[in-house]
Coordinates of C-alpha atoms in Angstrom, one line a residue:
X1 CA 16.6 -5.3 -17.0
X2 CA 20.6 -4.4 -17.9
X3 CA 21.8 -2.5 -15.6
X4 CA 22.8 0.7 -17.9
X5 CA 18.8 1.4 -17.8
X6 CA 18.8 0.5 -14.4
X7 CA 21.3 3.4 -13.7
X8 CA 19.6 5.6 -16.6
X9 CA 16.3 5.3 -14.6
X10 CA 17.8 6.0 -10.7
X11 CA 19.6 8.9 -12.2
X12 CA 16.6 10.8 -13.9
X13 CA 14.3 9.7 -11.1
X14 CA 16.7 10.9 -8.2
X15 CA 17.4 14.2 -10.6
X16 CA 13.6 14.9 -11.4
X17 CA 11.5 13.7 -8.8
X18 CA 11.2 12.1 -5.6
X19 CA 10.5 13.3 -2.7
X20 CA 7.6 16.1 -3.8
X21 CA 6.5 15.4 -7.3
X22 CA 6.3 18.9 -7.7
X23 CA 8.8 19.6 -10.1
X24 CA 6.3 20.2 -13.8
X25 CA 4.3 22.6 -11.1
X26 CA 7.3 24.4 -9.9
X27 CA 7.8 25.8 -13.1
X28 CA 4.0 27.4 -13.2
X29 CA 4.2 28.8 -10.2
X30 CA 5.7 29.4 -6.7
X31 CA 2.3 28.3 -5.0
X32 CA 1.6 25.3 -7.0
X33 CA 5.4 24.1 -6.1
X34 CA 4.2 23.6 -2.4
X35 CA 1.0 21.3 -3.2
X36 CA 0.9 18.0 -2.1
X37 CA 0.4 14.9 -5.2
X38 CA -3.4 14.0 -5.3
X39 CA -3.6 9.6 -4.9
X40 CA -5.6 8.2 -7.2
X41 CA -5.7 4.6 -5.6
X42 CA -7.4 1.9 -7.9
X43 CA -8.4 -1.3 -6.0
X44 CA -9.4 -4.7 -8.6
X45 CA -11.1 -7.5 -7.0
X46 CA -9.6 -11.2 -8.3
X47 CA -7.3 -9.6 -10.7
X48 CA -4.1 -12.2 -11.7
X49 CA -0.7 -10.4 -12.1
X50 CA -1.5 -11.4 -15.9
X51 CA -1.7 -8.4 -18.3
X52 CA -0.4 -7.5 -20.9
X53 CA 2.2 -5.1 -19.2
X54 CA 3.4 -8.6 -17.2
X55 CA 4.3 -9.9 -20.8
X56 CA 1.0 -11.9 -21.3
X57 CA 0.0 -9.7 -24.4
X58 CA -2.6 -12.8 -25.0
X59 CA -4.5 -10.5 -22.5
X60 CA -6.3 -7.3 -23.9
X61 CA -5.2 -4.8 -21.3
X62 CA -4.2 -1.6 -23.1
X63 CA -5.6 0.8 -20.6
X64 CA -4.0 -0.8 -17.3
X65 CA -0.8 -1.1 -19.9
X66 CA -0.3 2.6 -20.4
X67 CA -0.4 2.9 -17.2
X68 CA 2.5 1.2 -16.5
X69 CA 4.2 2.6 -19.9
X70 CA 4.5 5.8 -17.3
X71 CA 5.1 4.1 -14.2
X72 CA 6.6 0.9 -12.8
X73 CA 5.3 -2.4 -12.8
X74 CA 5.9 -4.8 -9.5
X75 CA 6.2 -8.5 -10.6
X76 CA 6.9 -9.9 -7.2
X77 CA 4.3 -8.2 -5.1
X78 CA 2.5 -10.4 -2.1
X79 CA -0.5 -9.6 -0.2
X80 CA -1.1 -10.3 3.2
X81 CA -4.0 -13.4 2.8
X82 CA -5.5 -14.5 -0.2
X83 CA -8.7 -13.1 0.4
X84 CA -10.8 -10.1 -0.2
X85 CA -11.6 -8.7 3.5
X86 CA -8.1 -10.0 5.0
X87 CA -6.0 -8.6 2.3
X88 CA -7.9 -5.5 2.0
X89 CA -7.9 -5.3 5.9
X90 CA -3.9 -5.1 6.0
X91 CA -3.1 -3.3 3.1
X92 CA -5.3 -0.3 4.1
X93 CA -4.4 -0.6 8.1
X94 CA -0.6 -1.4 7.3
X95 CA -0.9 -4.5 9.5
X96 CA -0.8 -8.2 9.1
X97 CA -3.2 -10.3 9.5
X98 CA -2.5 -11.5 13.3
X99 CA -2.9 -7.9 14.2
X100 CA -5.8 -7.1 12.4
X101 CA -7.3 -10.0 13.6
X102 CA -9.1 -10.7 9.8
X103 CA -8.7 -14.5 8.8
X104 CA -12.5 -14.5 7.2
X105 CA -15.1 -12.3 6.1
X106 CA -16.9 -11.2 8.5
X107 CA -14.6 -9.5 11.4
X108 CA -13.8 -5.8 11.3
X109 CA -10.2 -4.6 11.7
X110 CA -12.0 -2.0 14.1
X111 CA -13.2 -5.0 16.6
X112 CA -9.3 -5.7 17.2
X113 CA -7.9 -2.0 16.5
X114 CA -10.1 0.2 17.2
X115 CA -8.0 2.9 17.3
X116 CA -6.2 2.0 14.0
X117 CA -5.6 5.0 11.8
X118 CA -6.3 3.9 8.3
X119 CA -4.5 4.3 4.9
X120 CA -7.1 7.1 3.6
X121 CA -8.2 8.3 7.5
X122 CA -4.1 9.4 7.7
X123 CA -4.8 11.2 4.2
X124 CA -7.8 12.9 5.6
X125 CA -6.0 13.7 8.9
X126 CA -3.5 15.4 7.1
X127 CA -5.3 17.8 4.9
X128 CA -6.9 15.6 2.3
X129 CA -10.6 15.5 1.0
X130 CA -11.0 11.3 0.9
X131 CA -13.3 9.9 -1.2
X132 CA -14.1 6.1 -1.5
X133 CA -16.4 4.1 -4.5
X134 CA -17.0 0.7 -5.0
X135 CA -15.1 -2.4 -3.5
X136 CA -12.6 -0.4 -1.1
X137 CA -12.7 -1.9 2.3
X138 CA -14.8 -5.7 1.7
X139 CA -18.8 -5.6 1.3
X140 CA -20.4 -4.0 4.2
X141 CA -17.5 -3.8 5.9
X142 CA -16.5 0.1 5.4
X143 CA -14.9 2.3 7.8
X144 CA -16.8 5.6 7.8
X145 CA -13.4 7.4 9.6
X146 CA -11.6 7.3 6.6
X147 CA -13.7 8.9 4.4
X148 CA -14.6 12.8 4.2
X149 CA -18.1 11.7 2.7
X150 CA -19.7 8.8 2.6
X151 CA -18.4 5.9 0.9
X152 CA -20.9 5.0 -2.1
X153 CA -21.4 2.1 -3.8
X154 CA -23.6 2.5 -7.2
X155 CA -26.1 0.2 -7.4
X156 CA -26.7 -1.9 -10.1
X157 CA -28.1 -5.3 -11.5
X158 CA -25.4 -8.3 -11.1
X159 CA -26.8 -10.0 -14.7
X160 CA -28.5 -7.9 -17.2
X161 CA -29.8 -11.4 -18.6
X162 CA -32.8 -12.8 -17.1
X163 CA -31.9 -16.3 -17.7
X164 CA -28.6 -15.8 -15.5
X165 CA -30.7 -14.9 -12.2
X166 CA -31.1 -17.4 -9.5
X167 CA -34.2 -17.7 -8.5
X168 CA -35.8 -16.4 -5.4
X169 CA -32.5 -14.3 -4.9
X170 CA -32.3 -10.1 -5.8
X171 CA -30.8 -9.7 -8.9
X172 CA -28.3 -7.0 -7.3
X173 CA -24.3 -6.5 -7.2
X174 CA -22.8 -6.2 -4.0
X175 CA -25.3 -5.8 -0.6
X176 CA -28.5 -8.0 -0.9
X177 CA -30.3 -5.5 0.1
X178 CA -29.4 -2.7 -2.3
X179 CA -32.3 -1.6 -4.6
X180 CA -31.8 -2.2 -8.2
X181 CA -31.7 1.3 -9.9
X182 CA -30.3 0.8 -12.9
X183 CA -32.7 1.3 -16.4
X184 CA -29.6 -0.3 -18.4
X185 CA -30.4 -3.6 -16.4
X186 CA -33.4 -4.1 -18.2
X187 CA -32.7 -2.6 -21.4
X188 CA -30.0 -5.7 -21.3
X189 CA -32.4 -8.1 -20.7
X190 CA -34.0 -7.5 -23.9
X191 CA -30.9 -6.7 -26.2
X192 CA -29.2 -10.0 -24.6
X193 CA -27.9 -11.9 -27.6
X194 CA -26.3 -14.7 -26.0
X195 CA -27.1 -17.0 -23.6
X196 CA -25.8 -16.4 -20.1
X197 CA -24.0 -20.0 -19.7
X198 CA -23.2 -23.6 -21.3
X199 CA -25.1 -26.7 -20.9
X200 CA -24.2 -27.7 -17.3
X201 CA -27.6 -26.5 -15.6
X202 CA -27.2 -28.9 -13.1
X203 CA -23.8 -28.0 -12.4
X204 CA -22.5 -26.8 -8.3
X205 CA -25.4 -24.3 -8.3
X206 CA -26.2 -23.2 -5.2
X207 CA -28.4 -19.9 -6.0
X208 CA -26.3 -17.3 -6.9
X209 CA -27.2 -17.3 -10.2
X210 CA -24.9 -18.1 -13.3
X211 CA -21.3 -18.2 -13.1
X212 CA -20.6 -16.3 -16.4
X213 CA -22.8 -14.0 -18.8
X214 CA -22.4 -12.4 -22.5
X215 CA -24.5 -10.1 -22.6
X216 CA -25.0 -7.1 -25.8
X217 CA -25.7 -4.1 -23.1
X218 CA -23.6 -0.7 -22.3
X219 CA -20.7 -0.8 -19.7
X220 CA -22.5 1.1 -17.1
X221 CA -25.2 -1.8 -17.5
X222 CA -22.9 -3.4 -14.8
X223 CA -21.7 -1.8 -11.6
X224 CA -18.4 -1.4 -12.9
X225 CA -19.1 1.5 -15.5
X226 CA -21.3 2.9 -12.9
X227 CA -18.4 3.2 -10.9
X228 CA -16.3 4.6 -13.7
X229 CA -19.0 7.3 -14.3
X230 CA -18.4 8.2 -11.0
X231 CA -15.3 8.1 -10.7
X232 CA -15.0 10.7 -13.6
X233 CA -17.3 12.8 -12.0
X234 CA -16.2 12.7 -8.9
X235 CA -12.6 13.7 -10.6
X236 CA -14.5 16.6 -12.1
X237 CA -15.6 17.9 -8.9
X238 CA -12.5 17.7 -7.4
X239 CA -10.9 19.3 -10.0
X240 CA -12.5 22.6 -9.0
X241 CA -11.5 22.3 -5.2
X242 CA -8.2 24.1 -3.7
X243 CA -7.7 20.9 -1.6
X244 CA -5.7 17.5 -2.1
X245 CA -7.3 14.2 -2.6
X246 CA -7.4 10.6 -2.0
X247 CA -9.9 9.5 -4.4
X248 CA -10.4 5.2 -3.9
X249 CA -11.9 3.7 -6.5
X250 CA -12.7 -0.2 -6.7
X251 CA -13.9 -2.2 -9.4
X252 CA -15.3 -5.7 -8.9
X253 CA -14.6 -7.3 -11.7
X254 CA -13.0 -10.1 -12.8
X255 CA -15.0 -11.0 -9.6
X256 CA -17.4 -14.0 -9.7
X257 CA -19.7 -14.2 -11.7
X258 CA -18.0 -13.2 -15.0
X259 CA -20.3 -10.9 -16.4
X260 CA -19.1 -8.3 -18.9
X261 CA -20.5 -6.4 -22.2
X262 CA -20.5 -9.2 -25.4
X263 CA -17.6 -6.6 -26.9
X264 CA -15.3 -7.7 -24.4
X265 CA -16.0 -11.7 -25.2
X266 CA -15.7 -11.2 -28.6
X267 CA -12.1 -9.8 -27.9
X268 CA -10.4 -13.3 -27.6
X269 CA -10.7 -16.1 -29.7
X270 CA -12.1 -19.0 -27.4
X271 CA -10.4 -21.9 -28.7
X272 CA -7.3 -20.6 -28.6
X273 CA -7.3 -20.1 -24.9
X274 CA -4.4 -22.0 -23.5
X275 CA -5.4 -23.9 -20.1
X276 CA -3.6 -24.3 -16.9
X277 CA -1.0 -26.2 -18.1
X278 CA -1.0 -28.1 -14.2
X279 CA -4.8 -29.1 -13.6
X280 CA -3.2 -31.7 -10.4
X281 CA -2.4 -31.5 -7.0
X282 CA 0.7 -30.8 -6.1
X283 CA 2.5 -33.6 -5.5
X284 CA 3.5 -34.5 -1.8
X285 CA 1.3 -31.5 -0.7
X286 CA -0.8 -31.1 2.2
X287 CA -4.0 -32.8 1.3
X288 CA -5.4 -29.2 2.9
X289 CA -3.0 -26.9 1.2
X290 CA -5.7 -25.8 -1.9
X291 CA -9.4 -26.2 -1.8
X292 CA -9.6 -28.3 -5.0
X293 CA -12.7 -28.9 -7.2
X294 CA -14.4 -26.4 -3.8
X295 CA -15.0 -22.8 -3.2
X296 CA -17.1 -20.1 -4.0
X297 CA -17.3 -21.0 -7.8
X298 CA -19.2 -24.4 -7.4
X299 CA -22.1 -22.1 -5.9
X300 CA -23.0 -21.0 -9.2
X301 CA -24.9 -22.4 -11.9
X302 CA -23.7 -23.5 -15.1
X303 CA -20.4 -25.0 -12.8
X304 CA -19.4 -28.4 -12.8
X305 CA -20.7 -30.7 -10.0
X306 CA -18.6 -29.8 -6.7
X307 CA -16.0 -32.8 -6.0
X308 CA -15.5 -33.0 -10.0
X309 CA -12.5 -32.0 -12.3
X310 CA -13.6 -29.1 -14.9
X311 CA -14.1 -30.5 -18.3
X312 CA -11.7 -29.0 -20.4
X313 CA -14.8 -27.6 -23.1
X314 CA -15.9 -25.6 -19.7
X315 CA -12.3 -25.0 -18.7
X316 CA -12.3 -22.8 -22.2
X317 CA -15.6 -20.8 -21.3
X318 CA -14.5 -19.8 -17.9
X319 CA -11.4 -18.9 -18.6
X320 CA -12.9 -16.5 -21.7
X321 CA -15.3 -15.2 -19.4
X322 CA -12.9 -14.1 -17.1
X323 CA -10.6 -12.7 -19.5
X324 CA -13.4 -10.8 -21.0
X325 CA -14.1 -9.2 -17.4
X326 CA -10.3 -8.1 -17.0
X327 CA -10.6 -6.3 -20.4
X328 CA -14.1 -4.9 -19.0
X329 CA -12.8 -3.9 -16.1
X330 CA -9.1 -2.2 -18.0
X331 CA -11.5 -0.4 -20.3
X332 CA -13.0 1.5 -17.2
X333 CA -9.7 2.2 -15.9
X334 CA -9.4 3.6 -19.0
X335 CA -11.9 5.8 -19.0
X336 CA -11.0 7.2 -15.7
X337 CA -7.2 7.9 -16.2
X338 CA -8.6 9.3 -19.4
X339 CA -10.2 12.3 -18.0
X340 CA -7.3 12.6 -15.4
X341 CA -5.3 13.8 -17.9
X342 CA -8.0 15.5 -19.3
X343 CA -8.9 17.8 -16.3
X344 CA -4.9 18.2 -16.0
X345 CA -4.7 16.5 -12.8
X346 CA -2.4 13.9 -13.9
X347 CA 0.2 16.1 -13.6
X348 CA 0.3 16.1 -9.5
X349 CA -1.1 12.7 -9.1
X350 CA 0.3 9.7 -7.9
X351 CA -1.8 6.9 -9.3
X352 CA -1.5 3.4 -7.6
X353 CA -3.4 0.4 -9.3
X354 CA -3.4 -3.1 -7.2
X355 CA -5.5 -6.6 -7.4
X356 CA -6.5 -7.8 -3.4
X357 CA -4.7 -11.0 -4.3
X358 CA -4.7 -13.8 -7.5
X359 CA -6.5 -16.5 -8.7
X360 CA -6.1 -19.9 -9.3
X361 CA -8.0 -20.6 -13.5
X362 CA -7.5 -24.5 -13.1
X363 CA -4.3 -24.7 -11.5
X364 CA -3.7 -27.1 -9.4
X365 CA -7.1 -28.4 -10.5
X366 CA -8.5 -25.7 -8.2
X367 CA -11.1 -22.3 -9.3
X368 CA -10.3 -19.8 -6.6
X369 CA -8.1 -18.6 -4.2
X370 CA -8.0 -19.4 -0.6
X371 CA -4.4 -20.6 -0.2
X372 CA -0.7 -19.4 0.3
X373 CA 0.2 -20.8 -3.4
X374 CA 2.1 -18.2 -5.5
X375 CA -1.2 -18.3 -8.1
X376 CA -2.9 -16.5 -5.0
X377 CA -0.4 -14.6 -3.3
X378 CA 1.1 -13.0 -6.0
X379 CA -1.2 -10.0 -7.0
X380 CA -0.8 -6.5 -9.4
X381 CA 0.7 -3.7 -7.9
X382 CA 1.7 -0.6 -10.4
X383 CA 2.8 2.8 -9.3
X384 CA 3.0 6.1 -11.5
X385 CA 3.7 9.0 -10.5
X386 CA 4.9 12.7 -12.1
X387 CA 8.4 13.2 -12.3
X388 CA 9.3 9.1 -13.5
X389 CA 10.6 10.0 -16.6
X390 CA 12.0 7.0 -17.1
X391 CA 9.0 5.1 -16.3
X392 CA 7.7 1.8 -17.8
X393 CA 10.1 -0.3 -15.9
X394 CA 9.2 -3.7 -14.1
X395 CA 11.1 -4.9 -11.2
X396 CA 11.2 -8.5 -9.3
X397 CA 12.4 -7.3 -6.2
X398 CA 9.7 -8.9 -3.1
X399 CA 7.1 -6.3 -1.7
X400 CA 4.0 -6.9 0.4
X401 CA 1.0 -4.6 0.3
X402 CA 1.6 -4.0 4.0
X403 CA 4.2 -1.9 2.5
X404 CA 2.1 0.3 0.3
X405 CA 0.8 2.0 3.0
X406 CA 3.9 3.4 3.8
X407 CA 5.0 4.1 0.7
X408 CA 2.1 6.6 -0.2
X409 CA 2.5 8.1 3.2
X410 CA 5.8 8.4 2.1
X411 CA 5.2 10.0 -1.1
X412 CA 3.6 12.4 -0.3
X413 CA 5.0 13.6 2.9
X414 CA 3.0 12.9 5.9
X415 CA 4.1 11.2 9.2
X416 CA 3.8 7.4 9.7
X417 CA 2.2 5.7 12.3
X418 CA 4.1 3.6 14.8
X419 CA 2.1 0.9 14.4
X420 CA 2.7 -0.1 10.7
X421 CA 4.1 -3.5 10.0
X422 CA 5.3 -2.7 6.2
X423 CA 8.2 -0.6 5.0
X424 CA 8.1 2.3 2.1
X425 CA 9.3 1.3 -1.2
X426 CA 9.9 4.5 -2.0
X427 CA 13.6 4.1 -2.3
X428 CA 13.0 1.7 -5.3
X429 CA 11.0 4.4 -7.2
X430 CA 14.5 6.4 -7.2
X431 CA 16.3 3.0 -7.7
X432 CA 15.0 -0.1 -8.6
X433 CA 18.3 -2.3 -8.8
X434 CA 18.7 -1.5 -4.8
X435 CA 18.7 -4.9 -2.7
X436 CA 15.5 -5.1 -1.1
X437 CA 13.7 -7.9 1.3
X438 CA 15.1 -11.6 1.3
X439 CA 11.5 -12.6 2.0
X440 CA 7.7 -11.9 1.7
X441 CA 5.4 -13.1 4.1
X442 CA 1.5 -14.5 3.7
X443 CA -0.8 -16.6 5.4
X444 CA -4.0 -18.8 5.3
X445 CA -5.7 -20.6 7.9
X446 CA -7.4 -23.9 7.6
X447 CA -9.5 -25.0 10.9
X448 CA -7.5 -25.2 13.7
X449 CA -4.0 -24.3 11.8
X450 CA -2.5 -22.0 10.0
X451 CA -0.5 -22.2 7.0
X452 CA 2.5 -19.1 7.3
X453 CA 4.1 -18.8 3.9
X454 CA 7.7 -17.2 3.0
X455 CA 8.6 -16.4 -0.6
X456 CA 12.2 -15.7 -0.4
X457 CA 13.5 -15.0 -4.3
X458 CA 14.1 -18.5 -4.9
X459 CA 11.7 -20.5 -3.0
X460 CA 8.3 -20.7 -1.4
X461 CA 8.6 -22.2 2.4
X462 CA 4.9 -23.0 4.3
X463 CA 5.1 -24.2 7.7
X464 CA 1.4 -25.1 8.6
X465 CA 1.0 -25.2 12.9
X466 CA -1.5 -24.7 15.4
X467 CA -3.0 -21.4 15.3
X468 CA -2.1 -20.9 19.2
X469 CA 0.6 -23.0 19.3
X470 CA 3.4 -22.4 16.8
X471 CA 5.7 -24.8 18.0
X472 CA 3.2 -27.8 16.9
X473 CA 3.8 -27.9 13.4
X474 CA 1.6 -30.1 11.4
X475 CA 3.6 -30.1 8.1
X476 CA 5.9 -28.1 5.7
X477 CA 5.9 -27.0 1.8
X478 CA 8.6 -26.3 -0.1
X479 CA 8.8 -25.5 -3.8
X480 CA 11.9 -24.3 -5.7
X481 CA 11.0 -21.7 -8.0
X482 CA 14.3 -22.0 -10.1
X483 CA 13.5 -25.6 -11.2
X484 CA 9.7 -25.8 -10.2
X485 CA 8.2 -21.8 -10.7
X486 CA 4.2 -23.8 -10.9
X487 CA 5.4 -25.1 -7.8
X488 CA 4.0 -28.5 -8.7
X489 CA 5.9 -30.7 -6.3
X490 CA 6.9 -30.2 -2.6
X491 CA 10.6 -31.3 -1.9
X492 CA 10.6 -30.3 1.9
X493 CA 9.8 -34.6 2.9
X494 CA 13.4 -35.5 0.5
X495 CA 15.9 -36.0 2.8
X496 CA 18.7 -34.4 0.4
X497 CA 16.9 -30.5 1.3
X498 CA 17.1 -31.3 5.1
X499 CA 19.9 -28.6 5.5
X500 CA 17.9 -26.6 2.7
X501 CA 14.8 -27.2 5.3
X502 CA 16.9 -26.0 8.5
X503 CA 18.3 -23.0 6.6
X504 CA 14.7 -21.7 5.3
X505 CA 13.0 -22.7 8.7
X506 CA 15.7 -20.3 10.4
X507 CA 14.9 -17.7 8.2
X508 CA 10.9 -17.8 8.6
X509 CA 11.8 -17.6 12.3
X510 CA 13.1 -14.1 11.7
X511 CA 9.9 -13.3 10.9
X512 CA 8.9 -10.0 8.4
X513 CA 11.1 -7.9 11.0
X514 CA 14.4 -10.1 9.8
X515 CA 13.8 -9.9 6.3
X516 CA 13.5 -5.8 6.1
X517 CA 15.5 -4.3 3.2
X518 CA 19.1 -3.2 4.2
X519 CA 18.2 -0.2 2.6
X520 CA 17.4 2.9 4.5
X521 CA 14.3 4.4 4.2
X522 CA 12.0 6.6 5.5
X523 CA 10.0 4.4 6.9
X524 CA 10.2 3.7 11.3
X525 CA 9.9 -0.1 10.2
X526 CA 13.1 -0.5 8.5

């Protein structure tokens, strides 16, 4: 980015926008100049900051795309834990995950904060009709304050093949216990022209059924386009209604397993799928540091045996099946900012896209996430919002997802909780080439430790220590992302980086609160 468009875009953005968005209003008429910007927040489960807008045009994201041809793209965005409740927990509480209390699954923020005043709940507490679909907060796990109605989750058959069920286990996306409803479902099984999976039967099974399917159906066979259809309805509805919203809408996919409609699959070109181009351990690394040839993945059929390398034939598949359900998944993005724009909404709403974290596809040798490595921590974040009319910008500068709670809060007005642990990035909306934090902060525990990871813009710093003792440190990572950016081999053991160790190890002990930007903002945190 030269800095004559950096100065083109802080100028027409300080000139035409920020802080009301109200502007294109303003001119229709003196009422509509007061409203407050509708959020349209759009949550993706598993996506990889690898899209086409993030220069990887070998991936067919047009939708997602032209949303960040009108809005900016982060490149450098961290979440809190790589993985789904954890990250979702801080991102939509504005708190880490030693406040939230969320290392696994299970736990509710609430059990730890019960008082916390949510992401949406501050929306709704403000004057806001709040509406959440799909994957929001993780599985069962909702948070009925937030919402002005119930949260909903359209049910709908997790393989429209029969061949890709596990036996003896409901053949239903999300809750176990959610009826299937959907006709599509078994329409699918019928029209089903390709088999479900490859040859490896026998593979890490464990009853979940296969771990990718190609199936000839609708999108709305899949909960995903049932999610978009309500999604547009919803918008349709809310059209009509003399009230702000925060409408959340999440979509699973490219979630395991990697199920989409055959037209998605038949998209890319199998063969000419590159693989990870570092299927090893890092060298020198914690032998704990990624769960390799483990995880959730090996409990599906048509994986490899668990404790085996991925063939490179299977490698191919997964990889196109996953691909296949990020273009599945843009296309219903699609659909939804479509009739945005179509009811005229898009002109007061600030639309917000993010993936809870990334994904490992063979690197490392691993098929997951579940670590502090940048392949997990690193996750999609795009912002668009009226009056960027120099939009379509990327920038590198480090954010968290702690700080998008802020942010929104930010954007659209309304006070901030004391408690948050992010800081608005709403100054680099107006201005992206501002100095910003000197480090990003995430964490994964393993057992009795936990590994706390600082990306600073050149390097990635873990110090793994007892989880209530941090002064017994068990061992350190450190990767240089100038000279190693697949961070393939951990220099922090070479005696030449010990004053390279010292300097990092003083800055992790700063902690998020010394690494705030020097910028001012709006935000009590920085």
């Amino acid at each position: 980015m030269n800095k004559r468009h950096n100065a083109i875009l802080a100028a027409s953005l300080l000139i035409s926008a920020l802080p009301s968005f109200c502007q294109n209003a303003s001119a229709q008429s003196p009422t509509n100049a007061q409203k407050k910007p509708n959020v349209l927040f759009i949550a993706i489960d598993d996506l990889r900051p690898e899209l086409g807008c993030y220069g990887k045009d070998y991936i067919k994201s047009p939708n997602i795309d032209a949303l960040a041809s009108n809005g900016i793209v982060f490149t450098r965005a961290y979440c809190q834990q790589a993985v789904c409740s954890p990250s979702r927990s801080s991102l939509l509480t504005g708190m880490r995950p030693d406040t939230t209390k969320v290392w696994d699954l299970v736990t509710h923020f609430r059990k730890a904060l019960p008082d916390a005043q949510t992401l949406p709940q501050l929306f709704k507490n403000n004057g806001y009709f709040t509406q959440g679909m799909g994957k929001i907060f993780h599985g069962s796990l909702n948070d009925e304050p937030s919402w002005s109605v119930p949260w909903v989750v359209p049910s709908a058959p997790k393989y429209a093949l029969a061949q890709s069920e596990a036996k003896n286990t409901a053949n239903v996306e999300g809750e176990p216990d959610s009826p299937p409803t959907a006709k599509e479902g078994k329409k699918g099984k019928k029209k089903g022209k390709k088999s479900a999976g490859g040859d490896n039967e026998e593979g890490g099974g464990a009853g979940r059924g296969m771990v990718y399917e190609c199936a000839d159906v609708p999108d709305n066979t899949y909960q995903d386009g049932k999610v978009a259809d309500l999604a547009i309805q919803t918008l349709k509805e809310l059209s009509k209604k003399d009230q702000p919203f925060f409408l959340a809408v999440g979509f699973i996919k490219p979630h395991l397993p990697w199920v989409s409609p055959k037209k998605y699959w038949d998209i890319y070109d199998e063969q000419s799928i590159k693989l990870a181009p570092n299927p090893f351990y890092p060298k020198d690394a914690p032998d704990y540091a990624i769960r390799k040839y483990d995880g959730e993945i090996y409990q599906y059929l048509g994986m490899s045996p668990k404790g085996t390398p991925v063939p490179d034939e299977l490698a191919h598949k997964l990889k196109h099946a996953y691909f296949a359900s990020v273009s599945y998944t843009d296309a219903q993005v699609g659909r939804v900012m479509a009739e945005l724009k179509a009811l005229g909404l898009d002109k007061n709403t600030v639309v917000i896209l993010w993936g809870d974290h990334g994904w490992k596809l063979g690197e490392h040798g691993a098929w997951g996430k579940h670590s502090n490595v940048e392949n997990d921590a690193n996750a999609p974040l795009i912002i668009s919002a009226p009056g960027m009319k120099s939009a379509g910008s990327k920038t590198d500068s480090l954010v968290e997802f702690v700080d998008i709670y802020p942010t929104l809060a930010d954007l659209a007005g309304l006070p901030l909780p004391a408690t948050l642990e992010g800081t608005s990035f709403k100054p680099l909306l107006i201005n992206i080439s501002l100095p910003w934090k000197t480090a990003a902060f995430n964490q994964y525990p393993r057992n009795e430790i936990m590994g706390y990871s600082m990306r600073t813009d050149r390097y990635r710093f873990t110090v793994w220590c007892n989880k209530d003792d941090h002064t017994k440190i068990d061992s350190l990572e450190l990767y240089d992302h100038k000279t190693d950016p697949q961070e393939n081999t951990n220099i922090a053991k070479d005696p030449a980086n010990a004053e390279l160790v010292k300097t990092l190890m003083d800055q992790y002990n700063k902690g998020w609160q010394g690494n705030k930007p020097p910028t001012t903002s709006t935000s009590p945190q920085s």
